[in-house]
XYZ file of C-alpha atoms in Angstrom:
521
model
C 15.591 3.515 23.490
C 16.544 2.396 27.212
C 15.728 3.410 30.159
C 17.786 6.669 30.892
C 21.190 5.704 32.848
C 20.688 1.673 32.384
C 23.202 0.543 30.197
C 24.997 3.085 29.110
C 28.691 1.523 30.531
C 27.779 -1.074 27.975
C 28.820 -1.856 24.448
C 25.252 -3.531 23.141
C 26.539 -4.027 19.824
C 29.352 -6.419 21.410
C 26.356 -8.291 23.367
C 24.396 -8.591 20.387
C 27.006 -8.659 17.288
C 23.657 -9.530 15.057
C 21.676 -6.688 15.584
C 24.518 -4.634 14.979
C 25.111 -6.546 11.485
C 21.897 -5.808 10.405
C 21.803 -2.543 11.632
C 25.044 -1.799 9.123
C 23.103 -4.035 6.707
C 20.591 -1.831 7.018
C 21.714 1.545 6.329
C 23.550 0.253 3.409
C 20.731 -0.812 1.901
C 18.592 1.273 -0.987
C 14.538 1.847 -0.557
C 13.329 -1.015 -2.352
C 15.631 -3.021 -0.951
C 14.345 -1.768 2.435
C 10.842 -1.955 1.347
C 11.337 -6.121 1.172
C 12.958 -6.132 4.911
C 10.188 -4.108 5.969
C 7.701 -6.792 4.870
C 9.800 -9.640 5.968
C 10.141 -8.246 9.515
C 14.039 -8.065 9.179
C 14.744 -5.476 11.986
C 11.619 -6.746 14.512
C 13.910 -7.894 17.012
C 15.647 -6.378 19.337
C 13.735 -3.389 20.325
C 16.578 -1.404 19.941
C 17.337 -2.610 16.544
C 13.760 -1.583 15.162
C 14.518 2.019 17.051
C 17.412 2.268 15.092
C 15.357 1.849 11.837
C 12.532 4.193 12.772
C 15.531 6.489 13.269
C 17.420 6.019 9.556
C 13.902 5.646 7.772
C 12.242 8.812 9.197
C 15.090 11.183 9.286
C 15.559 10.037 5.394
C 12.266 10.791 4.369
C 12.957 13.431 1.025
C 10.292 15.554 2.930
C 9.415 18.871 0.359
C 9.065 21.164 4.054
C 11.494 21.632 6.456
C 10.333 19.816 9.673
C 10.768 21.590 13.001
C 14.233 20.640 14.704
C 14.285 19.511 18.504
C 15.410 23.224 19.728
C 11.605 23.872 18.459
C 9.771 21.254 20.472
C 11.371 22.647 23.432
C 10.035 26.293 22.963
C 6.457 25.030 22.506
C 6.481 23.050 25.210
C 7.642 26.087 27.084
C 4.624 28.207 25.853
C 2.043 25.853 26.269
C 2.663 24.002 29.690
C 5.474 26.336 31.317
C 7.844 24.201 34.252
C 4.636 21.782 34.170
C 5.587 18.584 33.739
C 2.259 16.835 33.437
C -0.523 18.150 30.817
C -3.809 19.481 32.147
C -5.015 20.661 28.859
C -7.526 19.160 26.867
C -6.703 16.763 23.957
C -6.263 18.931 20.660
C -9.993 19.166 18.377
C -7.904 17.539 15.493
C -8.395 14.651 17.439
C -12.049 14.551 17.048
C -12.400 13.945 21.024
C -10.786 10.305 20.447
C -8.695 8.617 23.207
C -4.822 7.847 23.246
C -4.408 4.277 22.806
C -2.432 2.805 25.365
C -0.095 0.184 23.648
C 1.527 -1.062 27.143
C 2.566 2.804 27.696
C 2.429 3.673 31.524
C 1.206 7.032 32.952
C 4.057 8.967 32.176
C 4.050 7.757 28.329
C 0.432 8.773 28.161
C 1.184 12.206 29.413
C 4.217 12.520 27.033
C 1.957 11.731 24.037
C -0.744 13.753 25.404
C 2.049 16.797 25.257
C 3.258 16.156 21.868
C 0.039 16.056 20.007
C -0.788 19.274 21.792
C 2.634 20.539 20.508
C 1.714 19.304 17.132
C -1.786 20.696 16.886
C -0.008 24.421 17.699
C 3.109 24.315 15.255
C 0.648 22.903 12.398
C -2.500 25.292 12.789
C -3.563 23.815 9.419
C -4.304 20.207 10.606
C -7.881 20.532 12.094
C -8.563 16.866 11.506
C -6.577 13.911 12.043
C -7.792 10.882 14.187
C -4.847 9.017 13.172
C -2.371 10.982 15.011
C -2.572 9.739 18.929
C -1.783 5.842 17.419
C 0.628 7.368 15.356
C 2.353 9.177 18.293
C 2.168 6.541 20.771
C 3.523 3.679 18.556
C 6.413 6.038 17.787
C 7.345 7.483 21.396
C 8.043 3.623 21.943
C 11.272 3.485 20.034
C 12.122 7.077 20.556
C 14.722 8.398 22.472
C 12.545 11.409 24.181
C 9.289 13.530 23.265
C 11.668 16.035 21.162
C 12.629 13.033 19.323
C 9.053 11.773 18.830
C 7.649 15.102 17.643
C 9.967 15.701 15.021
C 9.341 11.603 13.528
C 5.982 13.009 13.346
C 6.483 16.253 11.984
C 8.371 14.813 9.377
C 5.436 12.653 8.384
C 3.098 15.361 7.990
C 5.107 17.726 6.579
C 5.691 15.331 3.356
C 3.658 16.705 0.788
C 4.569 14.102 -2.080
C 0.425 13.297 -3.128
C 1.614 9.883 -4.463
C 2.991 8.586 -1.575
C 1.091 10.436 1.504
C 0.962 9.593 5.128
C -1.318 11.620 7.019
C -4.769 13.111 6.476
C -4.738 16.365 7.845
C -8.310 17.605 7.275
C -11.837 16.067 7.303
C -12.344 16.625 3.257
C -9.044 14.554 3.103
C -9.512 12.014 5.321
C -13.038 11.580 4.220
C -11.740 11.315 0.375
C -9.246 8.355 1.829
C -12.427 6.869 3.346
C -14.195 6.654 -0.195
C -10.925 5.878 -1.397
C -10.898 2.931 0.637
C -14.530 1.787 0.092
C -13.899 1.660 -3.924
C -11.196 -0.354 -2.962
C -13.065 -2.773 -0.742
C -15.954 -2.707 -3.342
C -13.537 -4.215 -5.388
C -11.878 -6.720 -3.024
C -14.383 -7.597 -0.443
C -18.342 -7.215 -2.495
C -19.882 -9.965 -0.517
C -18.856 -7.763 2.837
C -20.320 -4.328 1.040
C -23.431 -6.597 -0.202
C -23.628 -7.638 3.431
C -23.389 -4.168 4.648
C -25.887 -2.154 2.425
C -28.360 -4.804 2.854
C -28.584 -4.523 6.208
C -29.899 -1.154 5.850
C -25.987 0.082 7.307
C -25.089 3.575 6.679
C -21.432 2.842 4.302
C -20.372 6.563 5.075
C -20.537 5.971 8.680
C -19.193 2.282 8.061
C -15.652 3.350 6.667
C -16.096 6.533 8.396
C -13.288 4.449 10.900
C -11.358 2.696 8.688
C -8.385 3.887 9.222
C -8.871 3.115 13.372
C -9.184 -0.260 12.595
C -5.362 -0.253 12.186
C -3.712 2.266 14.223
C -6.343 2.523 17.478
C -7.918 -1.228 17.447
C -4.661 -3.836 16.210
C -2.790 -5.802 18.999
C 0.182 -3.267 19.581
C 2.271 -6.412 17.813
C 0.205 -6.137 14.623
C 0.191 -3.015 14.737
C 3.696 -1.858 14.374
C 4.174 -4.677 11.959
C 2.167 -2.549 9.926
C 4.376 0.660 11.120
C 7.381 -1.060 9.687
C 5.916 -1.056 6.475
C 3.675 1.949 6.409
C 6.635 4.203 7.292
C 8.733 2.755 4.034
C 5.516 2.544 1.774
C 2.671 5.597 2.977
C -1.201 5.350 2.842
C -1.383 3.099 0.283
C -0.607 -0.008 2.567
C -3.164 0.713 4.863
C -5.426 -0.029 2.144
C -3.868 -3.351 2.187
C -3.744 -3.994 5.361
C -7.214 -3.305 6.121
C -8.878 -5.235 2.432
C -6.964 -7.769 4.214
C -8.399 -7.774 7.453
C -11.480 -7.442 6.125
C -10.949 -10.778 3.596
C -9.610 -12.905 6.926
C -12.988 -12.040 9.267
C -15.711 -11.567 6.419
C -17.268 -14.504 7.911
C -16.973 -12.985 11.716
C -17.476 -9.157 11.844
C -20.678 -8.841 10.523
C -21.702 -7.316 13.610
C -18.837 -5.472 14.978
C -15.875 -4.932 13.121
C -13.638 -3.259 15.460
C -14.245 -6.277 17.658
C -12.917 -8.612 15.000
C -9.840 -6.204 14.416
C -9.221 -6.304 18.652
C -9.778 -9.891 18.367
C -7.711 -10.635 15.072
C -5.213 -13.155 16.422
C -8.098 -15.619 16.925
C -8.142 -15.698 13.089
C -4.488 -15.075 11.998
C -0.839 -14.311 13.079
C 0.653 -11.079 12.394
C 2.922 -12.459 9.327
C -0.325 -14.182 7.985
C -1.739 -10.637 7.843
C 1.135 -9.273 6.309
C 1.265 -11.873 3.526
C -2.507 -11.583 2.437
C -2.365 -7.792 2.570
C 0.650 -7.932 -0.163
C -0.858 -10.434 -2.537
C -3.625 -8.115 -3.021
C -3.218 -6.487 -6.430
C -3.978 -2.857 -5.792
C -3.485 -0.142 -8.271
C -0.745 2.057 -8.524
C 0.158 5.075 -6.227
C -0.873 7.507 -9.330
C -4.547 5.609 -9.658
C -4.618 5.515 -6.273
C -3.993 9.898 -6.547
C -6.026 9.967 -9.198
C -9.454 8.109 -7.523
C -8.583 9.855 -4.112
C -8.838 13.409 -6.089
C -12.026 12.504 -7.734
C -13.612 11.700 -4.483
C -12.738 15.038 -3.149
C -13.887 16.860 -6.040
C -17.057 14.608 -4.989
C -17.303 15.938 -1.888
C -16.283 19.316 -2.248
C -19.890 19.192 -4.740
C -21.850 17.766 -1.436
C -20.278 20.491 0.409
C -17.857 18.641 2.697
C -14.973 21.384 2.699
C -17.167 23.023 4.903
C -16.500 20.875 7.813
C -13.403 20.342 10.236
C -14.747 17.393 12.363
C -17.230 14.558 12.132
C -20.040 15.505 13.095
C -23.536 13.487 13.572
C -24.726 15.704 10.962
C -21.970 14.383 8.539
C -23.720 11.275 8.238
C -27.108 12.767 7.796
C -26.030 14.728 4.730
C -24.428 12.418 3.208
C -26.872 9.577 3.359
C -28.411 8.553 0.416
C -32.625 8.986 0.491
C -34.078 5.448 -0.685
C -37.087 6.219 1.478
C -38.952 7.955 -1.727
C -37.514 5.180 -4.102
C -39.930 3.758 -6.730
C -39.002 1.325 -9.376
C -40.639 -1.576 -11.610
C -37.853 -3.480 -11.309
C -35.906 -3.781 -8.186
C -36.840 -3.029 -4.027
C -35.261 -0.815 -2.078
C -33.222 -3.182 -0.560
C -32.014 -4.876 -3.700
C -31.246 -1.332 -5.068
C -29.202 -0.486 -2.197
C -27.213 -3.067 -3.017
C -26.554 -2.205 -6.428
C -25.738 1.820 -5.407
C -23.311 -0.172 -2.496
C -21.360 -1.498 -5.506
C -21.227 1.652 -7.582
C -18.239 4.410 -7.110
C -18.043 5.612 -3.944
C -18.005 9.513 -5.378
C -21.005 8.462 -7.494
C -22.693 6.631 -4.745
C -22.849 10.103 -2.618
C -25.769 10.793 -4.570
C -29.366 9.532 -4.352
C -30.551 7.720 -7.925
C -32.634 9.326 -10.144
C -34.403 7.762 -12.839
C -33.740 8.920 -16.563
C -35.685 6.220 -18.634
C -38.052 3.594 -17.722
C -40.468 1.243 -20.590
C -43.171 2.184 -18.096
C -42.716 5.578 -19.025
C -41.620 6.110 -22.335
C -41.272 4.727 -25.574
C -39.624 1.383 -26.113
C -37.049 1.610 -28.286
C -33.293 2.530 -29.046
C -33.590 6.101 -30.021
C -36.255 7.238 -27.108
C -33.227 5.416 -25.117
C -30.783 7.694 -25.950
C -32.134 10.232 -25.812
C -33.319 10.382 -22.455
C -29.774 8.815 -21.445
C -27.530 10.901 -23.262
C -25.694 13.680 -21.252
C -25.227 11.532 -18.213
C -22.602 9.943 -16.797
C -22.529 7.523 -14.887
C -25.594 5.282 -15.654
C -27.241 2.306 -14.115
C -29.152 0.360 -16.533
C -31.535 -2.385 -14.667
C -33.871 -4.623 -16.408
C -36.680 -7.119 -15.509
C -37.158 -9.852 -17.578
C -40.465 -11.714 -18.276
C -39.856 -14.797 -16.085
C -39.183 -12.307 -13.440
C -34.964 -12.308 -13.628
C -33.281 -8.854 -12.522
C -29.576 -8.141 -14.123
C -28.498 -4.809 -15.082
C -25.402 -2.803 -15.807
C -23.138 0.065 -14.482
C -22.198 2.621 -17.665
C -19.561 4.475 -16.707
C -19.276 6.611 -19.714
C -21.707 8.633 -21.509
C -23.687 6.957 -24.533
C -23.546 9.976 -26.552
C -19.409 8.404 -27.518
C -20.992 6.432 -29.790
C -21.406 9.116 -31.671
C -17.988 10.241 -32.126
C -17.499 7.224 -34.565
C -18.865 6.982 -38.242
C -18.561 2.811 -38.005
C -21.399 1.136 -39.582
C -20.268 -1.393 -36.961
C -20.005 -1.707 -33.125
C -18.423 1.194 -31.311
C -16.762 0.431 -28.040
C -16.164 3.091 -25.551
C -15.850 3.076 -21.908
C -14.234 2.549 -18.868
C -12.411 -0.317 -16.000
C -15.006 0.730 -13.512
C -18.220 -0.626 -15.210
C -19.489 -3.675 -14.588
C -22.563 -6.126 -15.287
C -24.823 -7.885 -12.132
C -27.440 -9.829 -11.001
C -30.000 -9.329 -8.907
C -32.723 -11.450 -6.679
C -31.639 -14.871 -6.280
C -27.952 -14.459 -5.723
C -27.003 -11.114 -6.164
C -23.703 -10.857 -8.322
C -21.371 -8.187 -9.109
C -18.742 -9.191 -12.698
C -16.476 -6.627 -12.709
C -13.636 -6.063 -15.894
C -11.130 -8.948 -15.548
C -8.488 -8.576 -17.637
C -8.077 -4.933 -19.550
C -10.659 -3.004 -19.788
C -14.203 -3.980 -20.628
C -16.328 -1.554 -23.236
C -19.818 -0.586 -23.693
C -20.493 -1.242 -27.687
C -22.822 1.164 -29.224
C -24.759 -0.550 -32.424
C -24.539 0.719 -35.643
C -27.038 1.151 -37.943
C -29.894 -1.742 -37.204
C -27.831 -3.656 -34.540
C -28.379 -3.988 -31.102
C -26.173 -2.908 -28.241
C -23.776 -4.849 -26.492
C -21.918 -4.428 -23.226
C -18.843 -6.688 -25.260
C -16.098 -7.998 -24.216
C -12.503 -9.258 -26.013
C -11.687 -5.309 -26.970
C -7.142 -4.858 -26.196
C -6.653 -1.499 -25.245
C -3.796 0.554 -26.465
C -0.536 0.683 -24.645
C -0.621 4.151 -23.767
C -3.433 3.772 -21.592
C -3.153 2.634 -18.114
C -4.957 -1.263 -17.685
C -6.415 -0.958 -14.562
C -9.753 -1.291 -12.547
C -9.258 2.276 -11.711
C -8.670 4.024 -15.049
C -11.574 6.254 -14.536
C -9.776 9.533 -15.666
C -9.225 7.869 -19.071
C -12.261 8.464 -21.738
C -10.696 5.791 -24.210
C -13.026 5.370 -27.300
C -12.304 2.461 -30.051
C -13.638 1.532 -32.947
C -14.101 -2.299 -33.489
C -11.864 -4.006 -36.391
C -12.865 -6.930 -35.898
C -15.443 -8.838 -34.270
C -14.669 -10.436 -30.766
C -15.099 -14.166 -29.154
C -15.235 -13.635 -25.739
C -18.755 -13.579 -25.441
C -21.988 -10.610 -25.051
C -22.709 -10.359 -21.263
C -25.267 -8.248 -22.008
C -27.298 -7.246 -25.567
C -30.507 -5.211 -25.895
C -32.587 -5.702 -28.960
C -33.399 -2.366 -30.684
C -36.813 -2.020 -29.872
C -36.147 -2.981 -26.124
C -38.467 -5.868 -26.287
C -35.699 -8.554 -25.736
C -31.940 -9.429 -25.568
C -29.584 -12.021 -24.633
C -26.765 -13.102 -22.766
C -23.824 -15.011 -22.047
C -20.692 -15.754 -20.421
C -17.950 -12.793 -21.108
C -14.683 -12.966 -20.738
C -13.897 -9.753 -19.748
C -15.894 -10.165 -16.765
C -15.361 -13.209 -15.929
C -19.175 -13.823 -15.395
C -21.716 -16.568 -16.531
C -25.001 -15.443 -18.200
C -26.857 -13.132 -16.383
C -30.444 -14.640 -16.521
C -31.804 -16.874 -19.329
C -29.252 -17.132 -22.616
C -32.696 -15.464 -24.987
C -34.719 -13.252 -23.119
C -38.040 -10.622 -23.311
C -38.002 -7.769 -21.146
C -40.541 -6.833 -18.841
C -39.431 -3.643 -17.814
C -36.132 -1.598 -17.750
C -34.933 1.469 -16.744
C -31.615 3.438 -16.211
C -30.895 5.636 -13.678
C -28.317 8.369 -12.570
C -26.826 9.635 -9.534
């Protein structure tokens, strides 16, 4: 914590009495009640009061593997450098050929991190990915005692294994899944940015391909480990936060260059302003957080990202969705970029493919289904006569409807569809409140995408309740308003203003339809 020999005649606690009362405070205190000092900056000051807390909060971490002692550092720094004390080896491949940020370190605290994540990359074998790591070291080695010290903070991060509550990406599947991960989440908090950014003909994978960097490489180092004292209490999922937040502050200002805004965020905010938007954003829970981050692998794993170890410019060939060949009747290329930039990122891997279109086939309800039926997720786009584009995202199969015998509506579906509008001004209406429905039609009725439908409580409300397939029959008929109905023989429909999604009628309240089609991924 100080420099070795200065101070050590001294009894700091007597100097600063306060810093020692909060350090007692401190280790008194349970996790959630740490959780709210981490977020109100209780132990920021001294320095040697927030080394103390790294110390109690690290070496309490419940990790599930034992984490190497500091006898252990000391015999792999023997093997690997020998008496050397300054590294000439090159930086580890886990670190994807990134540099070590410097947060104020001098020479010799470059070289010491340099050694440690060399240490780190031989005792974990397993980690062949993880650009996260050099911030991650250097912001730690400040309020550690020495390197030993250091590399077992770290060691104790990545050994945790709870998936709930993770803190480091170890591989590129993983850390690519958090990427998605994060992109669904920004989708959801920031659509004007990802509107801005597929528009503009931007590769998304490559996009949030550095996410995570915009934290722990590009912050001011006294943003930065005001995000430390929180991440270290709370895991991955307040980087999410942090970075939806950044993101909110500068959507006006990093069109062009986001890392630039991130270097340059005090122009736009303080550190505590940061702090206080990132936790009044509502985000899911840890286990729909788990749950979304799993499906995105199992996403990957289908485009065959488990095959890679580091990002490669290939990465971002392979993954790039082909609009080059895209042909439709009712939006441009553009415009339907925009509405793929909105869907789920592990449906969004995909390029669209086009399952029904009036130009094509038969207009009407049953040459509807069944071209549609079978697939899941759809997005249903339509044209209207006075040349209005609004469409929908079906998360769930249509073929549900068909587990019902209702002569009425059948509602079935999920919180990650939503209803949008294109041309003009291009707007996304995600669910609002619990979960919005698609609703089949019975017998000679029309379907709906409906709204006013209460879910049971055994069923998790949230935007991210993909992993649910909840199906309900209607009782009784809703108020909250159609935001989108379909006559049966496709010719026309109607809309307007739903509660569930919050939105206003999508084009004209009656409508005829010029063309529609639905597509899949």
């Amino acid at each position: 914590v100080r420099s070795p020999g200065y101070g050590q005649f001294v009894d700091w606690e007597k100097i600063d009495p306060e810093a020692a009362e909060k350090y007692q405070r401190l280790l008194k205190s349970e996790h959630q009640e740490m959780k709210i000092m981490g977020r109100q900056g209780f132990w920021a000051m001294p320095h040697t009061l927030r080394a103390k807390a790294y110390y109690h909060i690290i070496h309490h971490i419940h990790s599930r593997c034992a984490a190497p002692d500091r006898d252990v550092y000391q015999e792999v720094t023997k093997k690997l450098f020998g008496e050397q004390k300054v590294s000439t080896h090159p930086v580890p491949e886990y670190m994807e050929g990134g540099e070590i940020p410097r947060y104020c370190l001098n020479k010799a605290g470059l070289n010491s991190v340099k050694k440690i994540l060399l240490c780190l990359g031989k005792y974990f074998p397993d980690m062949n990915f993880c650009p996260i790591l050099p911030a991650l070291v250097s912001l730690i080695l400040h309020f550690s005692e020495d390197e030993a010290e250091c590399f077992y903070s770290i060691s104790r991060l990545i050994s945790y294994k709870d998936p709930n509550k993770r803190y480091i990406d170890q591989t590129f599947l993983t850390y690519r899944a958090s990427c998605m991960t994060f992109g669904d989440l920004a989708n959801k908090y920031c659509r004007g940015i990802r509107k801005l950014i597929a528009s503009s003909d931007q590769n998304l994978f490559e996009f949030y391909s550095d996410w995570i960097m915009w934290i722990f490489a590009d912050l001011p180092f006294t943003y930065a480990i005001r995000v430390l004292d929180v991440y270290l209490l709370e895991g991955y999922k307040v980087l999410y936060r942090f970075v939806d937040a950044s993101q909110y502050v500068g959507q006006y200002d990093f069109r062009r260059d986001m890392k630039s805004f991130v270097q340059n965020v005090a122009r736009h905010c303080t550190a505590e302003k940061l702090l206080e938007k990132a936790f009044m954003i509502q985000m899911a829970t840890r286990r729909e957080l788990n749950l979304l981050f799993n499906a995105n692998m199992d996403s990957l794993m289908q485009k065959g990202c488990s095959h890679f170890s580091y990002l490669n410019p290939i990465i971002y060939i392979i993954f790039m969705v082909d609009f080059s060949t895209f042909s439709s009747s009712v939006v441009t290329r553009t415009e339907m970029r925009v509405v793929w930039a909105w869907i789920p990122e592990r449906f969004a891997l995909f390029s669209p493919i086009r399952l029904f279109s009036t130009t094509e086939h038969n207009r009407s309800l049953d040459s509807f289904y069944s071209h549609v039926e079978g697939h899941e997720p759809t997005v249903l786009i339509l044209k209207t006569v006075d040349e209005e584009v609004c469409g929908a995202f079906l998360s769930t199969d249509v073929i549900e409807r068909r587990k019902h015998d209702s002569e009425g509506l059948t509602y079935f579906g999920t919180g990650e569809s939503f209803v949008f509008t294109v041309r003009d001004i291009q707007s996304y209406y995600g669910q609002h409140h619990d979960q919005e429905t698609f609703a089949s039609a019975g017998p000679g009725q029309q379907p709906c995408l409906q709204c006013d439908v209460k879910w049971q409580e055994d069923c998790v409300s949230a935007v991210l309740t993909w992993c649910f397939s909840c199906v309900f029959p209607v009782l009784s008929g809703g108020d909250g308003g159609h935001a989108l109905c379909l006559h049966a023989d496709l010719e026309g429909g109607s809309t307007e203003p739903c509660d569930t999604f919050k939105s206003i009628p999508l084009c004209r309240g009656q409508f005829k339809i010029q063309s529609l089609e639905v597509w899949d991924r």
